[in-house]
CSV table of C-alpha atoms and ligand atoms in Angstrom, one decimal:
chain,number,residue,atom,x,y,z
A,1,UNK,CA,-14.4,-21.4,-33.3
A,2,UNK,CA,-13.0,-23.1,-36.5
A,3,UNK,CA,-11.9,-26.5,-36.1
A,4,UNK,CA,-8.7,-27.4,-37.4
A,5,UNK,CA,-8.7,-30.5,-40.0
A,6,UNK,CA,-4.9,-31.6,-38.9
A,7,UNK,CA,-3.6,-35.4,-40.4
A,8,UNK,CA,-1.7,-37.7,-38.9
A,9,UNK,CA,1.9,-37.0,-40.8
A,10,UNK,CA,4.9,-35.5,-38.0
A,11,UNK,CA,4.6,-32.2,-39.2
A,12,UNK,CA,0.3,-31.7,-38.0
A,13,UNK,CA,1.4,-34.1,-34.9
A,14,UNK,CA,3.9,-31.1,-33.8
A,15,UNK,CA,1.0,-28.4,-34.6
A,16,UNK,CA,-1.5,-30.5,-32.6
A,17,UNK,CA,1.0,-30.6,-29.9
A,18,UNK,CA,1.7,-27.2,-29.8
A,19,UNK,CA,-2.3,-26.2,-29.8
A,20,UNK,CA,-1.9,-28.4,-26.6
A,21,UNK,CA,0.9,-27.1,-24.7
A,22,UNK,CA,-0.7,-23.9,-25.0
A,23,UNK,CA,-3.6,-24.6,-23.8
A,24,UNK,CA,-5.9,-25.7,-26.7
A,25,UNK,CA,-8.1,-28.8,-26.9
A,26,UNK,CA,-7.7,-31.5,-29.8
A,27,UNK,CA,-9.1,-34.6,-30.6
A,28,UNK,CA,-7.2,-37.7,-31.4
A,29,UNK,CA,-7.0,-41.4,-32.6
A,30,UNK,CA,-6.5,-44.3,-30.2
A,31,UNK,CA,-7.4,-48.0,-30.6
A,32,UNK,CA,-10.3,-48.0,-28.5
A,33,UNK,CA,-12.2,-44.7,-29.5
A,34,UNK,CA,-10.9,-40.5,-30.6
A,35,UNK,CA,-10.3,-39.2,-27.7
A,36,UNK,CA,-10.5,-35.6,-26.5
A,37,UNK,CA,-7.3,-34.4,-25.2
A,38,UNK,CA,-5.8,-31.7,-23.1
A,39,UNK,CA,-3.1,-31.4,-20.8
A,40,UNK,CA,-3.7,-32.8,-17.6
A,41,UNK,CA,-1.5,-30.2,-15.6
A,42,UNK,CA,-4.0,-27.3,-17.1
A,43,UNK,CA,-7.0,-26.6,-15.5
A,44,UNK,CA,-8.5,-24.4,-17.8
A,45,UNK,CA,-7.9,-26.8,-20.8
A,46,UNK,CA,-9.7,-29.5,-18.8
A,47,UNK,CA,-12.9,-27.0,-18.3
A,48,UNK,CA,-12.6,-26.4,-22.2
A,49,UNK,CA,-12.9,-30.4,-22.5
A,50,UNK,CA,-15.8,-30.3,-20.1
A,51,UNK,CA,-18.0,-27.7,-22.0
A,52,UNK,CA,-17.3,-29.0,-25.4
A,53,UNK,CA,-18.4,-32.2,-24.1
A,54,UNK,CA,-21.3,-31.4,-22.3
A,55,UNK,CA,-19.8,-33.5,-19.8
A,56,UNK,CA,-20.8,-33.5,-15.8
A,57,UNK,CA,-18.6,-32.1,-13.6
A,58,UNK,CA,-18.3,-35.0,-11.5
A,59,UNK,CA,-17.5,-37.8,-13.8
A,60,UNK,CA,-13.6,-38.0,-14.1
A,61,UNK,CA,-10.9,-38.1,-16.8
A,62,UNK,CA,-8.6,-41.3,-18.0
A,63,UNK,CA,-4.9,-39.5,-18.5
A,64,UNK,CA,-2.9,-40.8,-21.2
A,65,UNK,CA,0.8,-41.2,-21.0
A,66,UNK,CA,3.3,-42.6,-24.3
A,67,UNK,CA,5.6,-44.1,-21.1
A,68,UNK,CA,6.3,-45.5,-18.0
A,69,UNK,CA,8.6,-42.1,-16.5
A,70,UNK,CA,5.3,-39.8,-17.1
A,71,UNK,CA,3.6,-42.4,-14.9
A,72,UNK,CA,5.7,-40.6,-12.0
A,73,UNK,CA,4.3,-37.2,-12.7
A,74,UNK,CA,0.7,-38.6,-12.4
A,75,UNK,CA,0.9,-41.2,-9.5
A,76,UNK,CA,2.1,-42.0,-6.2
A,77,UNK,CA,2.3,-45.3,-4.0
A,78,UNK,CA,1.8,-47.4,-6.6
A,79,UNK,CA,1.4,-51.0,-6.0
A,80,UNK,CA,3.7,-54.0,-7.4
A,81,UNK,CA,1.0,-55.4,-9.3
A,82,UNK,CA,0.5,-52.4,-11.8
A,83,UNK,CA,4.1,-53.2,-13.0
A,84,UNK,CA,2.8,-56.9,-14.2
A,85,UNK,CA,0.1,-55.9,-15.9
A,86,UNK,CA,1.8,-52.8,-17.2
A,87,UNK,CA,3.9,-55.5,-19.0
A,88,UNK,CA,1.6,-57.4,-20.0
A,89,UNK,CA,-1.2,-55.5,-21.8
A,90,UNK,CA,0.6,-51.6,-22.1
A,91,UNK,CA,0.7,-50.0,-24.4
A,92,UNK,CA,-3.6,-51.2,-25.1
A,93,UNK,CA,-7.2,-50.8,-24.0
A,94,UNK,CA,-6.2,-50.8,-20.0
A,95,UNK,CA,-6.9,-48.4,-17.6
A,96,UNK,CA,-6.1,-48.5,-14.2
A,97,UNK,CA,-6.8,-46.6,-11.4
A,98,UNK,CA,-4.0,-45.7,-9.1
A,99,UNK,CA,-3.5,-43.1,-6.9
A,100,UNK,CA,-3.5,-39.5,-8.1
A,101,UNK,CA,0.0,-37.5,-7.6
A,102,UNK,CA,-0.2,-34.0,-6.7
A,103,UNK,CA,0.6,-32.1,-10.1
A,104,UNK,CA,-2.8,-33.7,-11.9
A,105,UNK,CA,-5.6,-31.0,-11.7
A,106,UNK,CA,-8.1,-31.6,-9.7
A,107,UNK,CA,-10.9,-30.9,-12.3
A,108,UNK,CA,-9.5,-34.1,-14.2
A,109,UNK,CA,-10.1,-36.7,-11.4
A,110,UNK,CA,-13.1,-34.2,-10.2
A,111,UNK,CA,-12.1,-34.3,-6.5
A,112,UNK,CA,-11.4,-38.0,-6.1
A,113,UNK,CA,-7.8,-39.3,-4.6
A,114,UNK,CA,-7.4,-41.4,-7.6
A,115,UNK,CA,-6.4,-41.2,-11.1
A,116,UNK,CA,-7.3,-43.2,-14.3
A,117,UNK,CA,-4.6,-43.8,-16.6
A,118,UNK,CA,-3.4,-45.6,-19.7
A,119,UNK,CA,-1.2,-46.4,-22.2
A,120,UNK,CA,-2.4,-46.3,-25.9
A,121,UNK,CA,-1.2,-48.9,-28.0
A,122,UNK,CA,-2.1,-46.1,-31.2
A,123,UNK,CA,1.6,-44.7,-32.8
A,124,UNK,CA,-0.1,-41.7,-33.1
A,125,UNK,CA,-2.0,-41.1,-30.1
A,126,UNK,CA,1.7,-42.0,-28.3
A,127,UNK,CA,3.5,-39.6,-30.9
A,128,UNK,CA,1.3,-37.1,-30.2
A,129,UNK,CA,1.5,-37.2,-26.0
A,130,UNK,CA,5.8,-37.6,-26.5
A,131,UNK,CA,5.5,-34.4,-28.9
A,132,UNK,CA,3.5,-32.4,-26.0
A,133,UNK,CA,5.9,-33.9,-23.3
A,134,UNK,CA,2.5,-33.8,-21.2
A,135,UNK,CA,0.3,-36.6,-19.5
A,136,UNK,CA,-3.2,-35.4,-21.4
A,137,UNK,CA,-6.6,-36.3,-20.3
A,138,UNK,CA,-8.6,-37.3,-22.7
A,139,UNK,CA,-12.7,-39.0,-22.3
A,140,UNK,CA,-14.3,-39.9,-25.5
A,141,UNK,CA,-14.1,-36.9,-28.6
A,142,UNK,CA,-18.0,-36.8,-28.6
A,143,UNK,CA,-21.3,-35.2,-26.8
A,144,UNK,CA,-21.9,-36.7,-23.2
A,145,UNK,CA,-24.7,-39.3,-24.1
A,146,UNK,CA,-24.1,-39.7,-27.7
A,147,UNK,CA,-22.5,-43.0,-29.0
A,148,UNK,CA,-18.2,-42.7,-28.8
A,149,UNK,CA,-16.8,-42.3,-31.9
A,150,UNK,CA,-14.7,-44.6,-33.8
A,151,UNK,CA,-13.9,-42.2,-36.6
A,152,UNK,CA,-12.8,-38.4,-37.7
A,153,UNK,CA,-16.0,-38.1,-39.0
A,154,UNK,CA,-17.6,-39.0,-35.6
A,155,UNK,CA,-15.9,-36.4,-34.0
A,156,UNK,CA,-17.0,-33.5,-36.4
A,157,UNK,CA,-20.5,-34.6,-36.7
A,158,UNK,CA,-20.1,-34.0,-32.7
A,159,UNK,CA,-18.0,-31.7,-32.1
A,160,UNK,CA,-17.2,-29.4,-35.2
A,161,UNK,CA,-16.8,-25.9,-34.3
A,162,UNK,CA,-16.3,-26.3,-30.5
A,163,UNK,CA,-13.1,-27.5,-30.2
A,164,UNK,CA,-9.4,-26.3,-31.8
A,165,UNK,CA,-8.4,-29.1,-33.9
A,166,UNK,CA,-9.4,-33.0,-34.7
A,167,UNK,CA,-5.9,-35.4,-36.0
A,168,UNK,CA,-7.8,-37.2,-38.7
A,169,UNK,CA,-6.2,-40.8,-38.9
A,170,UNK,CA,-8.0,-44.4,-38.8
A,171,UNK,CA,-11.0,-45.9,-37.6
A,172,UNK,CA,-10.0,-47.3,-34.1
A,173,UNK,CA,-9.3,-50.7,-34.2
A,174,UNK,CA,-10.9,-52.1,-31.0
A,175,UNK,CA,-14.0,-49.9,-31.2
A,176,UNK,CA,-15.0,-49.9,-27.7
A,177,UNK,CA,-13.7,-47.9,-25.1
A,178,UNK,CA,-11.2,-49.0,-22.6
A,179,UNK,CA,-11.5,-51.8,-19.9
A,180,UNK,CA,-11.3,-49.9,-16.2
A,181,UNK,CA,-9.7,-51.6,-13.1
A,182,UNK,CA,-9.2,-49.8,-10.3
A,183,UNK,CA,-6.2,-51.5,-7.9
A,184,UNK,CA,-7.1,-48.8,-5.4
A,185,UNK,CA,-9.8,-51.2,-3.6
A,186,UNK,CA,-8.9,-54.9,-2.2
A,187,UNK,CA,-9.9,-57.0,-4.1
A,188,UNK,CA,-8.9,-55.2,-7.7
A,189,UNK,CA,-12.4,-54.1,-9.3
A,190,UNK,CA,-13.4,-54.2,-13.0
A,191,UNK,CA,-15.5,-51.0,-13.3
A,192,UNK,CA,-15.6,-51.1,-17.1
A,193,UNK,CA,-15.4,-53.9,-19.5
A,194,UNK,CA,-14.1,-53.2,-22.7
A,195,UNK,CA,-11.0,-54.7,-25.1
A,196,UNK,CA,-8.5,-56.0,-22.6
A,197,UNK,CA,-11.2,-59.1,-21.2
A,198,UNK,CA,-12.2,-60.1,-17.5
A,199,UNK,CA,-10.7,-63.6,-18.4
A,200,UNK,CA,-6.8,-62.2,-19.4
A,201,UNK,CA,-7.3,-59.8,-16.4
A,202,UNK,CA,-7.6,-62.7,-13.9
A,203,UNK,CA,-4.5,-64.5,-14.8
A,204,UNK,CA,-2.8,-61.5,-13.2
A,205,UNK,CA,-5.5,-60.1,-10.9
A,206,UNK,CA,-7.2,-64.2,-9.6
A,207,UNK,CA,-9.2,-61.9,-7.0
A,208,UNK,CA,-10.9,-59.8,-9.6
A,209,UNK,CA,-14.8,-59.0,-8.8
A,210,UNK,CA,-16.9,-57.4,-11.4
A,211,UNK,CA,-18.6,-54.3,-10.4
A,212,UNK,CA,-22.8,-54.7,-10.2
A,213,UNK,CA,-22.5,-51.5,-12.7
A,214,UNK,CA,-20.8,-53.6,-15.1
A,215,UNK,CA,-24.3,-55.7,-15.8
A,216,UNK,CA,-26.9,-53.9,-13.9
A,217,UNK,CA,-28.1,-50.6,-13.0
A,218,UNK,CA,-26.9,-48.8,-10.3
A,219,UNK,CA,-29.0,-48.3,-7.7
A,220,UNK,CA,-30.4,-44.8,-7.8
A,221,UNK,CA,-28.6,-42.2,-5.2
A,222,UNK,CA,-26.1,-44.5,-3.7
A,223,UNK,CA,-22.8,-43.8,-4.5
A,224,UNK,CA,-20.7,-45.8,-7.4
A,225,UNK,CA,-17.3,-46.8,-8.0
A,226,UNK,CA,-16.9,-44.8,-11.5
A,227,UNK,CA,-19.2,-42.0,-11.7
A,228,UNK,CA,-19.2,-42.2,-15.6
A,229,UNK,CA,-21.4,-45.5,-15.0
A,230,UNK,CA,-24.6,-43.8,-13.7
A,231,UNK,CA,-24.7,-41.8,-16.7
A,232,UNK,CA,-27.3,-42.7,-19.6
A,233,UNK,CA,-24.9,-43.3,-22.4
A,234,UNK,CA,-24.5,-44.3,-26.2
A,235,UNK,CA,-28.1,-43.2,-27.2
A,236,UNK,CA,-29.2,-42.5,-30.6
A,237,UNK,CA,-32.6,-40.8,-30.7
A,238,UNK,CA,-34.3,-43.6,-31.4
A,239,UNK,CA,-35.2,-45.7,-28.9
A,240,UNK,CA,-33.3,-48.7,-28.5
A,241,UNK,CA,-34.4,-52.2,-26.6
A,242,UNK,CA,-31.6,-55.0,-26.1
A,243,UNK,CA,-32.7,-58.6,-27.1
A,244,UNK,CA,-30.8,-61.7,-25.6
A,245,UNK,CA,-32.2,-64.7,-28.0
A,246,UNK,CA,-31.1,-67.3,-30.5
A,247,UNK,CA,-31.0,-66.0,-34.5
A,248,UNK,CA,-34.0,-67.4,-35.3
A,249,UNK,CA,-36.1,-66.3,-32.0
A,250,UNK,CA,-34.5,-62.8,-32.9
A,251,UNK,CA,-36.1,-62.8,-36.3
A,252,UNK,CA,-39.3,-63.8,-36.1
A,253,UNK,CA,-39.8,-61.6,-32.8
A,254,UNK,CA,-38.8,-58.5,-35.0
A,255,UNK,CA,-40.6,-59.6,-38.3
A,256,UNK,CA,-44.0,-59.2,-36.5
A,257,UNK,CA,-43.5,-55.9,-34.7
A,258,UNK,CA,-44.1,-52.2,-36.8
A,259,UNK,CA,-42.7,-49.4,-37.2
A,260,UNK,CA,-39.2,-51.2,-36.3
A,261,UNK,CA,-36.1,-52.0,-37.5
A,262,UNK,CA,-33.4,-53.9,-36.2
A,263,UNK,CA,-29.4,-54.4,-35.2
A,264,UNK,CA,-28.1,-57.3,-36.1
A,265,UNK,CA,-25.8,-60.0,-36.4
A,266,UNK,CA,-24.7,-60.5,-40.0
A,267,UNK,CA,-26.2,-64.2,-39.7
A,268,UNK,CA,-29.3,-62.7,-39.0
A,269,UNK,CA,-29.9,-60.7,-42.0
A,270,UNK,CA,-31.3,-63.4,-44.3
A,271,UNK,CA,-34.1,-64.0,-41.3
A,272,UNK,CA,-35.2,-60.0,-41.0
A,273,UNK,CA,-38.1,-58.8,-43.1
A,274,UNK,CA,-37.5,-55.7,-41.5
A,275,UNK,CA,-34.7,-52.3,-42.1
A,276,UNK,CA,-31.5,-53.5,-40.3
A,277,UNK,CA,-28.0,-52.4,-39.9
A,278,UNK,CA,-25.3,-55.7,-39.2
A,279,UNK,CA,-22.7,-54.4,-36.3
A,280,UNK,CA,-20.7,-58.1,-36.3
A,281,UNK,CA,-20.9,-61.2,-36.7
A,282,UNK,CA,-22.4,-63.6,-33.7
A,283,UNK,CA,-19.6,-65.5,-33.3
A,284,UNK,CA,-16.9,-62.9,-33.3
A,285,UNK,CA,-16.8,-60.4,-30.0
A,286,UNK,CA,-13.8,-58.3,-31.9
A,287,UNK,CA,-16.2,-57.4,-35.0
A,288,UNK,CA,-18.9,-56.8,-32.3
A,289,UNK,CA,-17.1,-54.3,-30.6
A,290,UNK,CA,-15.5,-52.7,-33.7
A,291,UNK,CA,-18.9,-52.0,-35.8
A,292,UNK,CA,-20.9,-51.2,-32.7
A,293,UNK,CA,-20.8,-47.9,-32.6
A,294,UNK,CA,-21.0,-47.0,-35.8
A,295,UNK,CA,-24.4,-48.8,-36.0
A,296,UNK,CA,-25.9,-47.3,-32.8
A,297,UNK,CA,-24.9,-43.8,-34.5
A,298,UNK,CA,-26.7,-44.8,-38.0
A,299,UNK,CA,-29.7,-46.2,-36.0
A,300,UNK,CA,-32.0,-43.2,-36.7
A,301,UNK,CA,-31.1,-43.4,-40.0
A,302,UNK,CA,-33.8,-46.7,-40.2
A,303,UNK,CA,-36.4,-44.4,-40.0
A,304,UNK,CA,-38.1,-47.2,-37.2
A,305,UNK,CA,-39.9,-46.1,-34.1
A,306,UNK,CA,-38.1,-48.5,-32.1
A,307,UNK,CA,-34.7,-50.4,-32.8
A,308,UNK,CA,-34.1,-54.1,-31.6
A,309,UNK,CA,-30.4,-55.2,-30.8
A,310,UNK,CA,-29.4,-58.5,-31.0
A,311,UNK,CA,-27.7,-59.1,-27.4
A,312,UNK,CA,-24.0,-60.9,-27.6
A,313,UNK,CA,-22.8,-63.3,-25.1
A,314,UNK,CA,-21.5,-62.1,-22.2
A,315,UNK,CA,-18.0,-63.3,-22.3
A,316,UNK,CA,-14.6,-61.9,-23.7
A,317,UNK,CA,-15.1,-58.5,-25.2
A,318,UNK,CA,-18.4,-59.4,-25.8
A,319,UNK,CA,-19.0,-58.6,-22.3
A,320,UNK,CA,-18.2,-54.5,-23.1
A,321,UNK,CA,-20.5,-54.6,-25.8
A,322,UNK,CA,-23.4,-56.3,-23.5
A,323,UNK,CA,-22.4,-52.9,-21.3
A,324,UNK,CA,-22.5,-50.5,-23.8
A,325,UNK,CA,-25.7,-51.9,-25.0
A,326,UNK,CA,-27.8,-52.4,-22.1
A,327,UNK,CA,-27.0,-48.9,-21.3
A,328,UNK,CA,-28.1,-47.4,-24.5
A,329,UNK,CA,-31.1,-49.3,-24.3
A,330,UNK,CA,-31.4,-47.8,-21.2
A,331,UNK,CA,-31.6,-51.5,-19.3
A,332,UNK,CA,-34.8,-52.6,-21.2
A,333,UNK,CA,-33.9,-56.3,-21.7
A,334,UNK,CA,-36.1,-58.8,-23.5
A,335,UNK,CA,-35.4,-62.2,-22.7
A,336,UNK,CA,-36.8,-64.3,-25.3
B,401,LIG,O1,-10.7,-46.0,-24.3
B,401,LIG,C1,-10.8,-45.1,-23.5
B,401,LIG,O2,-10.8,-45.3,-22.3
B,401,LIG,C2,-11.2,-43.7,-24.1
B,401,LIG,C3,-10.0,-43.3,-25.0
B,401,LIG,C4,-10.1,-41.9,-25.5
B,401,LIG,O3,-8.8,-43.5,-24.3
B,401,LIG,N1,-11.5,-42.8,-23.1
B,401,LIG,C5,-12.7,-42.9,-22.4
B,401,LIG,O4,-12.9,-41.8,-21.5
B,401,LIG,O5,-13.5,-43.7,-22.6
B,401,LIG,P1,-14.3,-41.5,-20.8
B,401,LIG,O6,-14.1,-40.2,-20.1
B,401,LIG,O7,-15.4,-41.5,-21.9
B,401,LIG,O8,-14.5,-42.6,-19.8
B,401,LIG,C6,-13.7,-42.6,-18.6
B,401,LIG,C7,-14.3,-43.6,-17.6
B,401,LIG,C8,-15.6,-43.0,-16.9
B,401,LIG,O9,-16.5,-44.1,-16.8
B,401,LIG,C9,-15.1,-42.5,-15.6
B,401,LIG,O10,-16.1,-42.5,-14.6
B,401,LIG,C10,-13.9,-43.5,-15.3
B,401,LIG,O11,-13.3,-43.8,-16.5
B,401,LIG,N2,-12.9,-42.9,-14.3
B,401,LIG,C11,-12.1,-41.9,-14.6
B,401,LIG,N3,-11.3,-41.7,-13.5
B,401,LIG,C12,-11.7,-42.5,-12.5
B,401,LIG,C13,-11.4,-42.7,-11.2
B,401,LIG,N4,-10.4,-42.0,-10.6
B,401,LIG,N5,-12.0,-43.7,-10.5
B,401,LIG,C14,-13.0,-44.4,-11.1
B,401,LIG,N6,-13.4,-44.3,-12.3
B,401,LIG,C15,-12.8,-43.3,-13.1
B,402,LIG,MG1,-17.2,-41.6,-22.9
């Protein structure tokens, strides 16, 4: 199939749209991460979505509405709460999980009762959902397992050829996927950290408990409270170890190991003897989370055996990177 190049202008919004109300897939720009979308009323799109991806069956969709009426379609029994916080950080990098109305296909929330849904604070991912007139599920516009992308060109190196059309616009802002709450256990749960923090969320939700997925592994063959969690995820092919330790620990660790290179803090780079890619600097979570994944992706290009990461602190967004991080180093730690 020939991928469409569309832009982001009102004319390529309404042929994006149209691709979707007929059934088409098409990637498009949020804040957080692309996003591949479809509509979430359409079976068959989903599956499209699904085998594009590479993406198991059983890990569900987030569904992406430009208002608070298509919230209706989507949900039912929704509790007071999601109105407060729905105030407060929609449109933006929230997702909460609700329960799932009848019209949503089953395929998006793969057999669960509940539904994952947002509110992009993107103009164009919005214009492009009010165009379609159609919630539309969307995961991340890449290959299961590969690092989210940030970018058009993300998409294409992923994706080119399998799916109907890509709206090329910005680099997403926030650079980390969505935080995930679900209100559909008591207490609230934070299944996924990402640009809306644990600490705003507990002004509004004081009863918050982070999930053991959100720092740990989950515990093999027990069920988990987002499936997408037990998945390995955000792996370049090289391998990848996370290291928690101060700047100067960092560096001399790395300078004496070979065949490495290293991810790094830009305060770091004066230390490293060693080929190194900055993704932030250590004392900014935002610029973290917006260069992370576009280091993880140019990690092979080091040409290393192995890649150490300099670990963030595990507070404010820095907490979603920690996630994505411990994940694509597949939970190998070094504590220094
Ligand atoms: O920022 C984002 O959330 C991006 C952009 C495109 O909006 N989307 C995204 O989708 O990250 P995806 O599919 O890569 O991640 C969806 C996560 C998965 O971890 C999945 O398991 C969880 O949301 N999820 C979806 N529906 C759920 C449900 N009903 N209950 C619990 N977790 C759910
Ligand atoms: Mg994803």
């Amino acid at each position: 199939m020939k991928t469409l190049r569309l832009k982001d202008g009102k004319a390529d919004i309404c042929r994006a749209a149209e691709i979707l109300k007929n059934g088409g897939i098409v990637a498009i720009p949020t804040e957080t991460v692309y996003g591949l979308a479809a509509s979430a009323f359409d079976g068959d799109a989903i599956d499209k979505v699904f085998i594009a991806k590479g993406r198991p069956q059983d890990n569900p969709l987030i569904v992406h509405i430009s208002d608070m009426e298509m919230l209706e379609d989507i949900t039912c029994d929704v509790p007071n709460v999601l109105y407060t916080l729905a105030e407060k950080f929609w449109p933006g990098p929230l997702t909460l999980v609700l329960p799932c109305g009848d019209k949503v296909s089953k395929k998006v929330t793969a057999g669960l009762k509940t539904v994952a849904v947002r509110m992009p604070s993107s103009a164009v991912a919005r214009d492009i959902i009010k165009e379609t007139g159609l919630p539309l599920a969307a995961p991340s516009a890449n290959i299961s397992g590969s690092p989210s992308p940030t970018s058009a060109e993300h998409v294409l190196s992923d994706l080119d050829g399998k799916i109907d059309a890509v709206v090329m616009s910005e680099n997403s802002r926030v650079g980390v996927e969505s935080t995930v709450v679900t209100l559909s256990t008591n207490p609230p749960r934070l299944l996924r950290p990402g640009g809306v923090t644990a600490e705003q969320l507990k002004e509004f939700l004081p009863d918050l408990v982070l999930d053991s997925a959100v720092l740990a592994e989950p515990e093999k063959d027990k069920p988990v409270a987002s499936p997408g969690m037990k998945y390995k995820h955000y792996s370049p092919k090289t391998k990848i170890l996370l290291v928690e330790a101060k700047s100067d620990d960092f560096a001399n660790f790395v300078n004496k190991e070979q065949n490495c290179g290293a991810i790094c803090f830009s305060e770091d780079e004066k230390l490293l003897s060693v080929p190194h890619i900055v993704y932030g600097k250590a004392d900014d979570d935002a610029s973290q989370a917006a260069g992370l994944f576009e280091a993880l992706r140019a990690a092979d290009t080091l040409s290393a055996e192995k890649v150490y990461v300099h670990a963030p602190q595990k507070s404010g967004v820095g907490l979603a990177v920690y996630n994505r991080l411990i994940r694509a180093a597949g939970f190998e730690v070094i504590d220094l």
